[in-house]
């Protein structure tokens, strides 16, 4: 269509035979979401892995990674934040005194979300192990001590979903699950929109 339109506009064709062609309509599909039972199953498994790592795992690095993964998944599901927002968090963005997390979203818009115990456990027991001597301000760290990347967060979500025996989901689908469950739980649509940014 584009070629014939260009050829007709530049007097290289006497007619545009493709002018009446329609482009195929691709249906809009929402990402798959977990139902509330599946989401609970995923969160229970993440909690179990984190507690098991703290009590039994002699390898401090594996223990730290289990605590990090638990904190990341709980934060993603509890708040519905985007992966980019999660990896962009700094230690200074989390305030345990009033149990909040300051998130910088699209367009540098900031919003405040609730934090939970998994974040405190990660910060106190897991993060120092991965940080070592590095002075990175990032809240979530990769296994080498630098800021964790989006690709690794996606891998963690896929791995944890598989281990929990729930349908394979992406972090974006976890965001949609969080939004759906907020609305199903009676949250106001406007409040949900503000929380999700």
PDB file of C-alpha atoms in Angstrom:
ATOM      1  CA  UNK A   1       0.000   0.000   0.000  1.00  0.00           C
ATOM      2  CA  UNK A   2       2.768   2.413   0.920  1.00  0.00           C
ATOM      3  CA  UNK A   3       4.721   1.715  -2.266  1.00  0.00           C
ATOM      4  CA  UNK A   4       1.702   2.245  -4.565  1.00  0.00           C
ATOM      5  CA  UNK A   5       0.725   5.425  -2.699  1.00  0.00           C
ATOM      6  CA  UNK A   6       4.265   6.750  -3.133  1.00  0.00           C
ATOM      7  CA  UNK A   7       4.380   5.737  -6.826  1.00  0.00           C
ATOM      8  CA  UNK A   8       1.016   7.407  -7.501  1.00  0.00           C
ATOM      9  CA  UNK A   9       2.034  10.589  -5.632  1.00  0.00           C
ATOM     10  CA  UNK A  10       5.262  10.785  -7.660  1.00  0.00           C
ATOM     11  CA  UNK A  11       3.495  10.206 -10.998  1.00  0.00           C
ATOM     12  CA  UNK A  12       5.167   6.833 -11.488  1.00  0.00           C
ATOM     13  CA  UNK A  13       1.826   4.998 -11.622  1.00  0.00           C
ATOM     14  CA  UNK A  14      -1.378   6.112 -13.288  1.00  0.00           C
ATOM     15  CA  UNK A  15      -3.556   4.650 -10.523  1.00  0.00           C
ATOM     16  CA  UNK A  16      -3.208   3.278  -7.025  1.00  0.00           C
ATOM     17  CA  UNK A  17      -4.475  -0.316  -7.169  1.00  0.00           C
ATOM     18  CA  UNK A  18      -3.850  -0.797  -3.452  1.00  0.00           C
ATOM     19  CA  UNK A  19      -5.958   2.184  -2.328  1.00  0.00           C
ATOM     20  CA  UNK A  20      -8.971   0.027  -1.443  1.00  0.00           C
ATOM     21  CA  UNK A  21      -6.990  -2.601   0.487  1.00  0.00           C
ATOM     22  CA  UNK A  22      -7.739  -2.743   4.214  1.00  0.00           C
ATOM     23  CA  UNK A  23      -5.129  -3.579   6.818  1.00  0.00           C
ATOM     24  CA  UNK A  24      -5.936  -6.585   8.957  1.00  0.00           C
ATOM     25  CA  UNK A  25      -7.266  -5.759  12.398  1.00  0.00           C
ATOM     26  CA  UNK A  26      -5.199  -7.290  15.175  1.00  0.00           C
ATOM     27  CA  UNK A  27      -7.354  -7.941  18.218  1.00  0.00           C
ATOM     28  CA  UNK A  28      -6.334  -6.214  21.422  1.00  0.00           C
ATOM     29  CA  UNK A  29      -5.563  -8.815  24.040  1.00  0.00           C
ATOM     30  CA  UNK A  30      -4.941  -8.251  27.689  1.00  0.00           C
ATOM     31  CA  UNK A  31      -2.120 -10.169  29.316  1.00  0.00           C
ATOM     32  CA  UNK A  32      -3.072 -13.310  31.190  1.00  0.00           C
ATOM     33  CA  UNK A  33      -3.631 -12.719  34.872  1.00  0.00           C
ATOM     34  CA  UNK A  34      -3.422 -15.021  37.835  1.00  0.00           C
ATOM     35  CA  UNK A  35      -6.599 -15.657  39.747  1.00  0.00           C
ATOM     36  CA  UNK A  36      -6.475 -14.855  43.449  1.00  0.00           C
ATOM     37  CA  UNK A  37      -5.782 -18.475  44.441  1.00  0.00           C
ATOM     38  CA  UNK A  38      -2.849 -18.692  42.025  1.00  0.00           C
ATOM     39  CA  UNK A  39      -1.487 -15.343  43.202  1.00  0.00           C
ATOM     40  CA  UNK A  40      -1.712 -16.511  46.814  1.00  0.00           C
ATOM     41  CA  UNK A  41       0.032 -19.759  45.857  1.00  0.00           C
ATOM     42  CA  UNK A  42       2.856 -17.769  44.223  1.00  0.00           C
ATOM     43  CA  UNK A  43       3.251 -15.431  47.200  1.00  0.00           C
ATOM     44  CA  UNK A  44       3.148 -18.349  49.673  1.00  0.00           C
ATOM     45  CA  UNK A  45       5.901 -20.125  47.742  1.00  0.00           C
ATOM     46  CA  UNK A  46       8.019 -16.966  47.623  1.00  0.00           C
ATOM     47  CA  UNK A  47       7.570 -16.496  51.398  1.00  0.00           C
ATOM     48  CA  UNK A  48       8.462 -20.136  52.075  1.00  0.00           C
ATOM     49  CA  UNK A  49      11.597 -19.896  49.947  1.00  0.00           C
ATOM     50  CA  UNK A  50      12.695 -16.731  51.747  1.00  0.00           C
ATOM     51  CA  UNK A  51      12.118 -18.203  55.230  1.00  0.00           C
ATOM     52  CA  UNK A  52      13.746 -21.484  54.255  1.00  0.00           C
ATOM     53  CA  UNK A  53      16.797 -19.654  52.945  1.00  0.00           C
ATOM     54  CA  UNK A  54      17.167 -17.674  56.177  1.00  0.00           C
ATOM     55  CA  UNK A  55      16.920 -20.725  58.409  1.00  0.00           C
ATOM     56  CA  UNK A  56      18.693 -23.455  56.442  1.00  0.00           C
ATOM     57  CA  UNK A  57      20.831 -22.162  53.599  1.00  0.00           C
ATOM     58  CA  UNK A  58      24.519 -22.154  54.581  1.00  0.00           C
ATOM     59  CA  UNK A  59      25.435 -20.277  51.396  1.00  0.00           C
ATOM     60  CA  UNK A  60      25.017 -16.604  52.308  1.00  0.00           C
ATOM     61  CA  UNK A  61      24.777 -15.506  48.670  1.00  0.00           C
ATOM     62  CA  UNK A  62      21.946 -17.953  47.899  1.00  0.00           C
ATOM     63  CA  UNK A  63      20.196 -16.834  51.050  1.00  0.00           C
ATOM     64  CA  UNK A  64      20.529 -13.180  50.011  1.00  0.00           C
ATOM     65  CA  UNK A  65      19.184 -13.905  46.518  1.00  0.00           C
ATOM     66  CA  UNK A  66      16.178 -15.761  47.969  1.00  0.00           C
ATOM     67  CA  UNK A  67      15.406 -12.769  50.213  1.00  0.00           C
ATOM     68  CA  UNK A  68      15.812 -10.382  47.271  1.00  0.00           C
ATOM     69  CA  UNK A  69      13.519 -12.449  45.057  1.00  0.00           C
ATOM     70  CA  UNK A  70      10.866 -12.617  47.772  1.00  0.00           C
ATOM     71  CA  UNK A  71      11.002  -8.850  48.283  1.00  0.00           C
ATOM     72  CA  UNK A  72      10.834  -8.132  44.550  1.00  0.00           C
ATOM     73  CA  UNK A  73       7.846 -10.377  43.884  1.00  0.00           C
ATOM     74  CA  UNK A  74       5.932  -9.200  46.922  1.00  0.00           C
ATOM     75  CA  UNK A  75       6.546  -5.572  45.959  1.00  0.00           C
ATOM     76  CA  UNK A  76       5.552  -6.164  42.323  1.00  0.00           C
ATOM     77  CA  UNK A  77       2.330  -7.891  43.312  1.00  0.00           C
ATOM     78  CA  UNK A  78       1.410  -5.720  46.300  1.00  0.00           C
ATOM     79  CA  UNK A  79       1.863  -2.446  44.439  1.00  0.00           C
ATOM     80  CA  UNK A  80       1.520  -3.327  40.752  1.00  0.00           C
ATOM     81  CA  UNK A  81       4.633  -1.303  39.958  1.00  0.00           C
ATOM     82  CA  UNK A  82       6.427  -1.592  36.630  1.00  0.00           C
ATOM     83  CA  UNK A  83       9.715  -3.484  36.316  1.00  0.00           C
ATOM     84  CA  UNK A  84      11.514  -0.276  35.330  1.00  0.00           C
ATOM     85  CA  UNK A  85      10.232   1.364  38.519  1.00  0.00           C
ATOM     86  CA  UNK A  86      11.368  -1.601  40.610  1.00  0.00           C
ATOM     87  CA  UNK A  87      14.909  -1.659  39.246  1.00  0.00           C
ATOM     88  CA  UNK A  88      15.107   2.132  39.585  1.00  0.00           C
ATOM     89  CA  UNK A  89      14.476   2.084  43.343  1.00  0.00           C
ATOM     90  CA  UNK A  90      17.250   3.408  45.571  1.00  0.00           C
ATOM     91  CA  UNK A  91      17.750   2.666  49.261  1.00  0.00           C
ATOM     92  CA  UNK A  92      16.724   6.262  50.051  1.00  0.00           C
ATOM     93  CA  UNK A  93      13.321   5.647  48.381  1.00  0.00           C
ATOM     94  CA  UNK A  94      12.256   3.154  51.066  1.00  0.00           C
ATOM     95  CA  UNK A  95      11.154   4.568  54.425  1.00  0.00           C
ATOM     96  CA  UNK A  96      10.442   1.951  57.069  1.00  0.00           C
ATOM     97  CA  UNK A  97       9.287   4.499  59.660  1.00  0.00           C
ATOM     98  CA  UNK A  98       6.060   5.102  57.775  1.00  0.00           C
ATOM     99  CA  UNK A  99       6.293   1.858  55.715  1.00  0.00           C
ATOM    100  CA  UNK A 100       6.379   3.516  52.300  1.00  0.00           C
ATOM    101  CA  UNK A 101       8.256   3.313  49.027  1.00  0.00           C
ATOM    102  CA  UNK A 102       8.709   6.386  46.817  1.00  0.00           C
ATOM    103  CA  UNK A 103       8.430   5.301  43.175  1.00  0.00           C
ATOM    104  CA  UNK A 104       9.456   7.366  40.167  1.00  0.00           C
ATOM    105  CA  UNK A 105       7.311   6.366  37.202  1.00  0.00           C
ATOM    106  CA  UNK A 106       6.859   7.448  33.608  1.00  0.00           C
ATOM    107  CA  UNK A 107       7.465  11.128  32.990  1.00  0.00           C
ATOM    108  CA  UNK A 108       9.394  11.349  36.290  1.00  0.00           C
ATOM    109  CA  UNK A 109       6.090  11.383  38.173  1.00  0.00           C
ATOM    110  CA  UNK A 110       6.485  10.226  41.754  1.00  0.00           C
ATOM    111  CA  UNK A 111       4.020   8.321  43.890  1.00  0.00           C
ATOM    112  CA  UNK A 112       4.172   6.720  47.309  1.00  0.00           C
ATOM    113  CA  UNK A 113       3.284   3.069  47.873  1.00  0.00           C
ATOM    114  CA  UNK A 114       3.166   0.795  50.908  1.00  0.00           C
ATOM    115  CA  UNK A 115       6.184  -1.344  51.820  1.00  0.00           C
ATOM    116  CA  UNK A 116       6.219  -4.665  53.659  1.00  0.00           C
ATOM    117  CA  UNK A 117       8.321  -6.915  55.898  1.00  0.00           C
ATOM    118  CA  UNK A 118      10.004  -8.685  52.956  1.00  0.00           C
ATOM    119  CA  UNK A 119      11.677  -5.386  52.005  1.00  0.00           C
ATOM    120  CA  UNK A 120      13.047  -4.952  55.514  1.00  0.00           C
ATOM    121  CA  UNK A 121      14.373  -8.534  55.557  1.00  0.00           C
ATOM    122  CA  UNK A 122      16.082  -7.989  52.208  1.00  0.00           C
ATOM    123  CA  UNK A 123      17.620  -4.691  53.306  1.00  0.00           C
ATOM    124  CA  UNK A 124      18.832  -5.990  56.679  1.00  0.00           C
ATOM    125  CA  UNK A 125      19.922  -9.536  55.867  1.00  0.00           C
ATOM    126  CA  UNK A 126      20.249  -9.941  52.097  1.00  0.00           C
ATOM    127  CA  UNK A 127      21.448  -6.701  50.573  1.00  0.00           C
ATOM    128  CA  UNK A 128      24.635  -6.365  52.674  1.00  0.00           C
ATOM    129  CA  UNK A 129      25.756  -9.807  51.454  1.00  0.00           C
ATOM    130  CA  UNK A 130      25.430  -8.900  47.766  1.00  0.00           C
ATOM    131  CA  UNK A 131      26.623  -5.313  48.180  1.00  0.00           C
ATOM    132  CA  UNK A 132      29.947  -6.284  49.763  1.00  0.00           C
ATOM    133  CA  UNK A 133      32.313  -3.330  49.579  1.00  0.00           C
ATOM    134  CA  UNK A 134      30.456  -1.637  46.745  1.00  0.00           C
ATOM    135  CA  UNK A 135      28.641   1.602  47.531  1.00  0.00           C
ATOM    136  CA  UNK A 136      25.756   1.220  45.068  1.00  0.00           C
ATOM    137  CA  UNK A 137      22.630   3.179  46.068  1.00  0.00           C
ATOM    138  CA  UNK A 138      20.353   0.695  44.276  1.00  0.00           C
ATOM    139  CA  UNK A 139      17.803  -0.994  46.504  1.00  0.00           C
ATOM    140  CA  UNK A 140      17.746  -4.267  44.550  1.00  0.00           C
ATOM    141  CA  UNK A 141      21.102  -5.730  43.570  1.00  0.00           C
ATOM    142  CA  UNK A 142      22.189  -8.426  41.174  1.00  0.00           C
ATOM    143  CA  UNK A 143      24.459 -11.283  42.210  1.00  0.00           C
ATOM    144  CA  UNK A 144      27.559  -9.212  41.339  1.00  0.00           C
ATOM    145  CA  UNK A 145      26.549  -6.326  43.615  1.00  0.00           C
ATOM    146  CA  UNK A 146      25.376  -3.791  41.016  1.00  0.00           C
ATOM    147  CA  UNK A 147      21.833  -2.604  40.311  1.00  0.00           C
ATOM    148  CA  UNK A 148      19.670  -5.499  39.147  1.00  0.00           C
ATOM    149  CA  UNK A 149      18.519  -5.363  35.521  1.00  0.00           C
ATOM    150  CA  UNK A 150      15.015  -5.699  34.090  1.00  0.00           C
ATOM    151  CA  UNK A 151      15.904  -8.924  32.280  1.00  0.00           C
ATOM    152  CA  UNK A 152      16.919 -10.583  35.576  1.00  0.00           C
ATOM    153  CA  UNK A 153      13.686  -9.463  37.261  1.00  0.00           C
ATOM    154  CA  UNK A 154      11.684 -11.015  34.417  1.00  0.00           C
ATOM    155  CA  UNK A 155      13.686 -14.249  34.768  1.00  0.00           C
ATOM    156  CA  UNK A 156      13.002 -14.324  38.523  1.00  0.00           C
ATOM    157  CA  UNK A 157       9.244 -13.886  37.975  1.00  0.00           C
ATOM    158  CA  UNK A 158       9.153 -16.679  35.383  1.00  0.00           C
ATOM    159  CA  UNK A 159      11.255 -19.009  37.576  1.00  0.00           C
ATOM    160  CA  UNK A 160       9.196 -18.376  40.692  1.00  0.00           C
ATOM    161  CA  UNK A 161       5.916 -18.894  38.831  1.00  0.00           C
ATOM    162  CA  UNK A 162       7.205 -22.237  37.542  1.00  0.00           C
ATOM    163  CA  UNK A 163       8.348 -23.340  41.014  1.00  0.00           C
ATOM    164  CA  UNK A 164       4.986 -22.345  42.518  1.00  0.00           C
ATOM    165  CA  UNK A 165       3.101 -24.370  39.902  1.00  0.00           C
ATOM    166  CA  UNK A 166       1.113 -21.409  38.581  1.00  0.00           C
ATOM    167  CA  UNK A 167       0.753 -20.342  34.928  1.00  0.00           C
ATOM    168  CA  UNK A 168       3.868 -18.735  33.475  1.00  0.00           C
ATOM    169  CA  UNK A 169       3.500 -14.980  33.791  1.00  0.00           C
ATOM    170  CA  UNK A 170       5.528 -11.889  33.129  1.00  0.00           C
ATOM    171  CA  UNK A 171       6.022  -8.997  35.549  1.00  0.00           C
ATOM    172  CA  UNK A 172       3.542  -7.024  33.426  1.00  0.00           C
ATOM    173  CA  UNK A 173       0.961  -9.780  33.878  1.00  0.00           C
ATOM    174  CA  UNK A 174       1.678  -9.673  37.621  1.00  0.00           C
ATOM    175  CA  UNK A 175       0.928  -5.938  37.459  1.00  0.00           C
ATOM    176  CA  UNK A 176      -2.398  -6.675  35.749  1.00  0.00           C
ATOM    177  CA  UNK A 177      -3.119  -9.378  38.340  1.00  0.00           C
ATOM    178  CA  UNK A 178      -2.504  -6.862  41.133  1.00  0.00           C
ATOM    179  CA  UNK A 179      -4.826  -4.314  39.503  1.00  0.00           C
ATOM    180  CA  UNK A 180      -7.550  -6.897  38.913  1.00  0.00           C
ATOM    181  CA  UNK A 181      -7.396  -8.159  42.488  1.00  0.00           C
ATOM    182  CA  UNK A 182      -7.440  -4.598  43.873  1.00  0.00           C
ATOM    183  CA  UNK A 183     -10.622  -3.852  41.941  1.00  0.00           C
ATOM    184  CA  UNK A 184     -12.180  -7.206  42.835  1.00  0.00           C
ATOM    185  CA  UNK A 185     -11.398  -6.449  46.475  1.00  0.00           C
ATOM    186  CA  UNK A 186     -13.453  -3.256  46.331  1.00  0.00           C
ATOM    187  CA  UNK A 187     -10.762  -0.657  45.648  1.00  0.00           C
ATOM    188  CA  UNK A 188     -11.927   2.515  43.965  1.00  0.00           C
ATOM    189  CA  UNK A 189     -10.979   2.697  40.267  1.00  0.00           C
ATOM    190  CA  UNK A 190      -9.359   6.129  40.677  1.00  0.00           C
ATOM    191  CA  UNK A 191      -7.292   4.976  43.666  1.00  0.00           C
ATOM    192  CA  UNK A 192      -6.142   1.962  41.668  1.00  0.00           C
ATOM    193  CA  UNK A 193      -5.130   4.182  38.757  1.00  0.00           C
ATOM    194  CA  UNK A 194      -3.135   6.449  41.047  1.00  0.00           C
ATOM    195  CA  UNK A 195      -1.384   3.560  42.753  1.00  0.00           C
ATOM    196  CA  UNK A 196      -0.414   1.988  39.426  1.00  0.00           C
ATOM    197  CA  UNK A 197       0.746   5.286  38.028  1.00  0.00           C
TER     198      UNK A 197
END
